[in-house]
mmCIF file of C-alpha atoms in Angstrom:
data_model
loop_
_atom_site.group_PDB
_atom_site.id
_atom_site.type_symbol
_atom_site.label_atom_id
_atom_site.label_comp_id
_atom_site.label_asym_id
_atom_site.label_seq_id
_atom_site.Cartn_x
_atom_site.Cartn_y
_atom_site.Cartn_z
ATOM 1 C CA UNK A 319 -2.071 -28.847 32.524
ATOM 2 C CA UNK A 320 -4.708 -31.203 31.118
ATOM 3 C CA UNK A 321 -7.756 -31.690 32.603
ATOM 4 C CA UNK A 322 -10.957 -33.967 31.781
ATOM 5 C CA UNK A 323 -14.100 -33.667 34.138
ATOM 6 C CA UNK A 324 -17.746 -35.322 33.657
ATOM 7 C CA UNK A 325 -21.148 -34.184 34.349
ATOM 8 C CA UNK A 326 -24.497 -35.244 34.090
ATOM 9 C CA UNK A 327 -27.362 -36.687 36.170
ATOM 10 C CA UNK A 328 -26.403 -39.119 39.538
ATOM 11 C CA UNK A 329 -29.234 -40.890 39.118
ATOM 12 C CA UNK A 330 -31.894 -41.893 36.108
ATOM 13 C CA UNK A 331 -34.868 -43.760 35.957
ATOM 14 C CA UNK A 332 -34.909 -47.305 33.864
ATOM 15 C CA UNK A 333 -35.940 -46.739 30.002
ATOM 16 C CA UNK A 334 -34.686 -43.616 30.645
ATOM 17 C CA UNK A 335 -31.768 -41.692 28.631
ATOM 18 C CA UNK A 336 -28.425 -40.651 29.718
ATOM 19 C CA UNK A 337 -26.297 -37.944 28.915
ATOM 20 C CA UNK A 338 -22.965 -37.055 30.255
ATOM 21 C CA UNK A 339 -21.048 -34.197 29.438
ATOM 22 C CA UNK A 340 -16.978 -34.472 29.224
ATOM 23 C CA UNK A 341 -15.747 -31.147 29.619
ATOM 24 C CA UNK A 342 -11.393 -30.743 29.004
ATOM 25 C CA UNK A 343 -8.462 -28.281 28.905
ATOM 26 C CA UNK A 344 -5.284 -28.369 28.052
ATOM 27 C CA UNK A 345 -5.467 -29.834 24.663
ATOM 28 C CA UNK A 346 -7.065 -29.594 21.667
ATOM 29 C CA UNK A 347 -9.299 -32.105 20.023
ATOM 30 C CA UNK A 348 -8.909 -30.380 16.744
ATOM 31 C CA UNK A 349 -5.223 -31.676 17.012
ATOM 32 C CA UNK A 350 -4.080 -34.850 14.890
ATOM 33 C CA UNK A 351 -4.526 -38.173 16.286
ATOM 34 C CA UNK A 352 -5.895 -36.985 19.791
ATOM 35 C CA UNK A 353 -8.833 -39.105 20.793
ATOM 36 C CA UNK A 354 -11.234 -38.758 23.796
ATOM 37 C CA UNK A 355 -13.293 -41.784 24.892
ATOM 38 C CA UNK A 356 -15.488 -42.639 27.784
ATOM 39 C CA UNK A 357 -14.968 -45.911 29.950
ATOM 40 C CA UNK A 358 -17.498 -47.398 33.327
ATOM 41 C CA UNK A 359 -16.832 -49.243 36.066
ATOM 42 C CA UNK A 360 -20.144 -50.682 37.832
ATOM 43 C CA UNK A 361 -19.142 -50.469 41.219
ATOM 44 C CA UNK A 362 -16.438 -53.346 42.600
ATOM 45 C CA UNK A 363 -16.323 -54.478 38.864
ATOM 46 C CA UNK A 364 -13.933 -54.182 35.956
ATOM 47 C CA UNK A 365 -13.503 -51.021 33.686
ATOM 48 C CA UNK A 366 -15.918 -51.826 30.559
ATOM 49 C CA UNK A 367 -14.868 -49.066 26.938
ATOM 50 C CA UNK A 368 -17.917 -47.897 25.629
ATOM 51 C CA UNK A 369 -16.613 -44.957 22.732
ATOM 52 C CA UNK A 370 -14.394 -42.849 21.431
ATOM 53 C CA UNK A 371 -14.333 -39.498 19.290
ATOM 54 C CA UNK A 372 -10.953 -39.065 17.210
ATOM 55 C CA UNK A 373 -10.126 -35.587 16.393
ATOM 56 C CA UNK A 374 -10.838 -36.039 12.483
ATOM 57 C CA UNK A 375 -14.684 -36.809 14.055
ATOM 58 C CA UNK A 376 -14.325 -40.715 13.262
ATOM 59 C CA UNK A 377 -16.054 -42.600 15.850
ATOM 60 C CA UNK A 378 -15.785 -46.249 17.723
ATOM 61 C CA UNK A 379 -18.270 -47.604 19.862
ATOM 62 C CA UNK A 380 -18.314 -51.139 21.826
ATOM 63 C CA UNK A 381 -19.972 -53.759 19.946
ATOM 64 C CA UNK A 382 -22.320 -54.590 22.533
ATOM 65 C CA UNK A 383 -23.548 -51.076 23.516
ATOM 66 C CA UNK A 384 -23.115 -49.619 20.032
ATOM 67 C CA UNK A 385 -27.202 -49.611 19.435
ATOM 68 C CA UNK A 386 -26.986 -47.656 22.815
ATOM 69 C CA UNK A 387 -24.655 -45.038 22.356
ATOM 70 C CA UNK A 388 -23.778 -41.817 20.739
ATOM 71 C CA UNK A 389 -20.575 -39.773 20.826
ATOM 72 C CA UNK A 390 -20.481 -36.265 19.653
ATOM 73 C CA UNK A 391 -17.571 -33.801 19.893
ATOM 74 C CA UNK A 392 -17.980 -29.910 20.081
ATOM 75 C CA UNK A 393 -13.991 -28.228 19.934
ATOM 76 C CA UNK A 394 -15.226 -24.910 20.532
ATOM 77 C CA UNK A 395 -16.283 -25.737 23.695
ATOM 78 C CA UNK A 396 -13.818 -27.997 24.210
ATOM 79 C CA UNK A 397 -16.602 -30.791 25.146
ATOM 80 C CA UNK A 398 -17.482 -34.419 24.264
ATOM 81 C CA UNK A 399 -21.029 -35.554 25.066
ATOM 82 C CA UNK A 400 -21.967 -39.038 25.451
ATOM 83 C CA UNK A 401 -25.480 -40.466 25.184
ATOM 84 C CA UNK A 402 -26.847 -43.589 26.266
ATOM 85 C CA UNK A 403 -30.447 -44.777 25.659
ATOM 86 C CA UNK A 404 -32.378 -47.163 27.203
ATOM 87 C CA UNK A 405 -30.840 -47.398 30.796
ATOM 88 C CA UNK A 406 -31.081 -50.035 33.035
ATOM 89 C CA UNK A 407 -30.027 -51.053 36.571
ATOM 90 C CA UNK A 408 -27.355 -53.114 35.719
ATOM 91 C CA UNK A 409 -25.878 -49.769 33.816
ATOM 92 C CA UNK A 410 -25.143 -48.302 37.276
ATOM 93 C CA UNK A 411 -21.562 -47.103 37.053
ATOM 94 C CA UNK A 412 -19.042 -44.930 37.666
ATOM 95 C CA UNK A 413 -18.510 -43.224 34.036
ATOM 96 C CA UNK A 414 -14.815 -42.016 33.096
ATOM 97 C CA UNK A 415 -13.721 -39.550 30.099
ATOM 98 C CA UNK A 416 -10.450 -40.091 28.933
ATOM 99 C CA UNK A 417 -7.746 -38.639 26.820
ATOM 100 C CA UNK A 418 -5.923 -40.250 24.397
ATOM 101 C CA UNK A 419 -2.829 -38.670 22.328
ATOM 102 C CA UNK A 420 -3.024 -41.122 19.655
ATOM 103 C CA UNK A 421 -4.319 -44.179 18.018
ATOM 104 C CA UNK A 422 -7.215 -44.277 20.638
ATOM 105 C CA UNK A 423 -6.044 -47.531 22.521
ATOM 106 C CA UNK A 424 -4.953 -46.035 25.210
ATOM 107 C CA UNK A 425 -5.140 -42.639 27.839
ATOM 108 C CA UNK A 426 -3.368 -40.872 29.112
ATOM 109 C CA UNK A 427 -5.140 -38.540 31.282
ATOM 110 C CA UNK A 428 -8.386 -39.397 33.052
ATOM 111 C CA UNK A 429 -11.382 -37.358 34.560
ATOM 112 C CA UNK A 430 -12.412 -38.308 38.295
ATOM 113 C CA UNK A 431 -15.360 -40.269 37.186
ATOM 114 C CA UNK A 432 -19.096 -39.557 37.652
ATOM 115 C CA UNK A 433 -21.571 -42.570 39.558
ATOM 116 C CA UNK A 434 -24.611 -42.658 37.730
ATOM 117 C CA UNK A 435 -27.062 -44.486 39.384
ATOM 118 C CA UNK A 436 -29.931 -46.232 37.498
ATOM 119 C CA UNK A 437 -33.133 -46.761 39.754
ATOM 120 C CA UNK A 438 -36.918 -45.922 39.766
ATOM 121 C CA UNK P 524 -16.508 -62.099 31.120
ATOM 122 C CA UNK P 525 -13.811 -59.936 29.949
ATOM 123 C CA UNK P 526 -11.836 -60.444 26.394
ATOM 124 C CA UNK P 527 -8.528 -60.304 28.607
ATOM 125 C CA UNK P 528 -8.240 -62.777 31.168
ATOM 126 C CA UNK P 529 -6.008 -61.527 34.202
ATOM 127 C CA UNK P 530 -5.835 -63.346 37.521
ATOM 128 C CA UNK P 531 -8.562 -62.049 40.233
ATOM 129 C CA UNK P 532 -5.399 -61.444 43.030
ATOM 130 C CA UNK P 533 -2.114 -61.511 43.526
ATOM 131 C CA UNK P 534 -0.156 -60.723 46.568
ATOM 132 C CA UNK P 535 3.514 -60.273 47.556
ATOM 133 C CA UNK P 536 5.513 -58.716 50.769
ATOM 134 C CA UNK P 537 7.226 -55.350 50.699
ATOM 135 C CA UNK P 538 10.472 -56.297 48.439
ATOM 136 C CA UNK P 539 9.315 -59.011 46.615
ATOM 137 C CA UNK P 540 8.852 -59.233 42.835
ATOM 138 C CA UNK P 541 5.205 -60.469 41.294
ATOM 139 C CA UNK P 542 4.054 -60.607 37.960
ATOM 140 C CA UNK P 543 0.410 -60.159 36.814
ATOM 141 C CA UNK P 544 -0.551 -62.131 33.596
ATOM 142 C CA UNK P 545 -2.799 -61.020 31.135
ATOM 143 C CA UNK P 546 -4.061 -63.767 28.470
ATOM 144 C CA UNK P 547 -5.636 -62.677 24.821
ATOM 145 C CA UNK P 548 -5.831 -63.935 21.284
ATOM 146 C CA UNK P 549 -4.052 -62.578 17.946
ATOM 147 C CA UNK P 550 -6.955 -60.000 17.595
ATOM 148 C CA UNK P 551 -6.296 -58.078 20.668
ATOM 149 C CA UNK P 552 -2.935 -58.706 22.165
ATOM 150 C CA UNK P 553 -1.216 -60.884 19.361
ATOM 151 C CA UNK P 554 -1.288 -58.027 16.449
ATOM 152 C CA UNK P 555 -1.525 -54.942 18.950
ATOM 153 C CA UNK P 556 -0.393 -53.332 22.083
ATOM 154 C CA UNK P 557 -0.546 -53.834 25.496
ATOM 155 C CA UNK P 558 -1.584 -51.273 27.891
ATOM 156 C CA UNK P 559 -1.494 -51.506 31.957
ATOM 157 C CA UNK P 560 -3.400 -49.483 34.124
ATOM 158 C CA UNK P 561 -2.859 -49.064 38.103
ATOM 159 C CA UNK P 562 -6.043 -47.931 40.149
ATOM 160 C CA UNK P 563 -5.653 -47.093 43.482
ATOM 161 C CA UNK P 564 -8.744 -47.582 45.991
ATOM 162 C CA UNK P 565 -11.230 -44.905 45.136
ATOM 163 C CA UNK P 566 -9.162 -43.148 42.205
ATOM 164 C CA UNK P 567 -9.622 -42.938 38.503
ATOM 165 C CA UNK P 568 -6.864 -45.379 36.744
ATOM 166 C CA UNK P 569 -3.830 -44.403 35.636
ATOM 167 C CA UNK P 570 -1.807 -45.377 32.737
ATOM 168 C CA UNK P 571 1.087 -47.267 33.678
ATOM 169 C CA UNK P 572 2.840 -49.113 30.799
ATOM 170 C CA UNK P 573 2.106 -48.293 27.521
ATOM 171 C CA UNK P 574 3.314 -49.917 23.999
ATOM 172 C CA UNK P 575 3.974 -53.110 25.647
ATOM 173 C CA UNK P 576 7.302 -51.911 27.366
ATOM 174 C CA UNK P 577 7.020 -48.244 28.291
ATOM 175 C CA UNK P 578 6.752 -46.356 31.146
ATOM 176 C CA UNK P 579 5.104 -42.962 31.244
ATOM 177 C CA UNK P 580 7.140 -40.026 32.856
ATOM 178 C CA UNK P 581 6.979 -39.988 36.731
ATOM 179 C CA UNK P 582 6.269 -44.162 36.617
ATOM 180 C CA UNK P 583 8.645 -46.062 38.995
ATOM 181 C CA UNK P 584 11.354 -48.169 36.733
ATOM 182 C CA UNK P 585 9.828 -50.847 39.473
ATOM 183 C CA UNK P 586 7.214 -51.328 36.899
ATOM 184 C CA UNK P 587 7.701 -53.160 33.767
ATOM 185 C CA UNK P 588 5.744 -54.669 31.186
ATOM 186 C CA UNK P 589 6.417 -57.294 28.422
ATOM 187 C CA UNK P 590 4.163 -59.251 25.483
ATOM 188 C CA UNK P 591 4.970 -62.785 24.081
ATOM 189 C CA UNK P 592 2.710 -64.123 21.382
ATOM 190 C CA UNK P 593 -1.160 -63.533 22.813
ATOM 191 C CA UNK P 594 0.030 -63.018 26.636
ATOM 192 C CA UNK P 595 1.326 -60.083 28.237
ATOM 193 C CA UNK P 596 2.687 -59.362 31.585
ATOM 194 C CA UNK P 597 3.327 -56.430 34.271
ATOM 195 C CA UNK P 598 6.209 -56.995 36.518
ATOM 196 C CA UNK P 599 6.628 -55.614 39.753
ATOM 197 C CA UNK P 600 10.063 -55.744 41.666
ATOM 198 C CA UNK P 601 10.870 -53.916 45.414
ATOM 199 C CA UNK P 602 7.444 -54.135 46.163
ATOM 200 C CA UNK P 603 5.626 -51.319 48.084
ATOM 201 C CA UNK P 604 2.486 -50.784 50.174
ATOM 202 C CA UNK P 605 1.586 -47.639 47.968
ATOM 203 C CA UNK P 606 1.942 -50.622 45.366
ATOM 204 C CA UNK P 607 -1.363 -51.710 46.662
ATOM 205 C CA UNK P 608 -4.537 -51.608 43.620
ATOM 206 C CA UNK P 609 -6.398 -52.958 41.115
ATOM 207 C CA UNK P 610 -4.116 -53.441 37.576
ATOM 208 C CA UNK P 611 -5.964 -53.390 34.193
ATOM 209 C CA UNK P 612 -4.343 -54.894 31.151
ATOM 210 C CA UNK P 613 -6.104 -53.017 27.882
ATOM 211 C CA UNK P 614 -5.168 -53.275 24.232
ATOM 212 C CA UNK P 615 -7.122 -52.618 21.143
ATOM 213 C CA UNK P 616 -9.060 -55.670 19.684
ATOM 214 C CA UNK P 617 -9.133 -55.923 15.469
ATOM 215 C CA UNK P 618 -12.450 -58.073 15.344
ATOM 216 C CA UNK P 619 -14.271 -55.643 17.925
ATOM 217 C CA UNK P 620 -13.069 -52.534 16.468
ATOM 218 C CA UNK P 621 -12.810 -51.483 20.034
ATOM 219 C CA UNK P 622 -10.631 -51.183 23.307
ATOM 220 C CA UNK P 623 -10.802 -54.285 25.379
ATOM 221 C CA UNK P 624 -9.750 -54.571 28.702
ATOM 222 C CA UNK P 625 -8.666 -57.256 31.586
ATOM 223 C CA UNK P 626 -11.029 -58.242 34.215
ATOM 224 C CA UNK P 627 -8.609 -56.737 36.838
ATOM 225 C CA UNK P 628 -6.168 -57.754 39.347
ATOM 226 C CA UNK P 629 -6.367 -57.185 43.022
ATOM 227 C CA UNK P 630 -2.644 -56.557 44.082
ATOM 228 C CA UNK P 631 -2.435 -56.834 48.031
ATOM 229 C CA UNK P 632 0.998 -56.481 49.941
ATOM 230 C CA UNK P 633 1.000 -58.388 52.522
#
């Protein structure tokens, strides 16, 4: 049974940095072609990519956030850890990890989504 | 502004058949493929179609997705209330090195 669920912080201050945890079972990331990646949704808006860590440790980031962001993979612990610098209000979302079994472009399985807040 | 244009709504009555449209460019949907996700109200998405045409185990045949040149589309026939969410389009973009998706479709059955 796979499984994908993120943690972190509910609510950060602006300037401040974000870190969110993506914690799986049920696969490996060590396995070929297997990708996790992260995906937001500010709330009542459209899903918006932001990364994704292939099993070989290549990386991908969204153009527009890729000064932002940093995605790091630990297999041991079966995590992937997403950073995001800089916050602001308009980064309020609900942030998703996601598997995917190949290529990347698309998952399969989904975590239930953390809100993150931004707000002094 | 999303890469993927998709129609805000759509709306049908329990039976009917609608189609959501998804519109790209040869970067994103003309040289890869499409993916459709289905997100019911308060849920994380769900992959629905993938590779264009292809239905994930446990996905209704009700569903069905095809690509023509830079447009893609999801079909839905016999519609049902359950049917009732927001559909993503996705698909890897060449010139963005990155997964693009649709701004979303709000399915209502009337």
């Amino acid at each position: 049974q796979i499984t994908l669920k993120e943690s972190g912080p509910t609510l950060v201050k602006p300037t401040q940095t974000l870190t969110l945890t993506c914690t799986f079972s049920g696969f490996s990331l060590s396995t070929s072609g297997v990708a996790v990646g992260w995906i937001r949704q500010p709330p009542g808006k459209a899903l918006e990519w932001l990364a994704l860590v292939f099993w070989d440790d290549d990386k991908r980031y969204s153009s527009s956030l890729k000064s932002r962001l940093t995605i790091t993979k630990d297999t041991s612990k079966n995590q992937v850890v997403l950073t995001m610098t800089n916050m602001d209000p308009v980064d309020t979302a609900t942030y998703y990890c996601a598997r995917s079994k190949q290529y990347g472009d698309h998952y399969d399985f989904w975590g239930q989504g953390t809100l993150v807040t931004v707000s002094s | 502004q999303s890469v993927l244009t998709q129609p805000p709504s759509a709306s049908g009555t329990p039976g009917q058949r609608v189609t959501i449209s998804c519109s790209g460019r040869s970067s994103n949907i003309g040289n890869n493929y499409v993916y459709w996700y289905q997100q019911l109200p308060g849920t994380a998405p769900k992959l629905l179609i993938f590779s264009n045409n292809q239905r994930p185990s446990g996905v209704p045949d009700r569903f069905s997705g095809s690509k023509s040149g830079t447009s893609a589309s999801l079909a839905i026939s016999g519609l049902r209330s359950e049917d009732e969410a927001d559909y993503y389009c996705a698909a890897w973009d060449d010139s963005l090195s990155s997964v693009v998706f649709g701004g979303g479709t709000k399915l209502t059955v009337l």
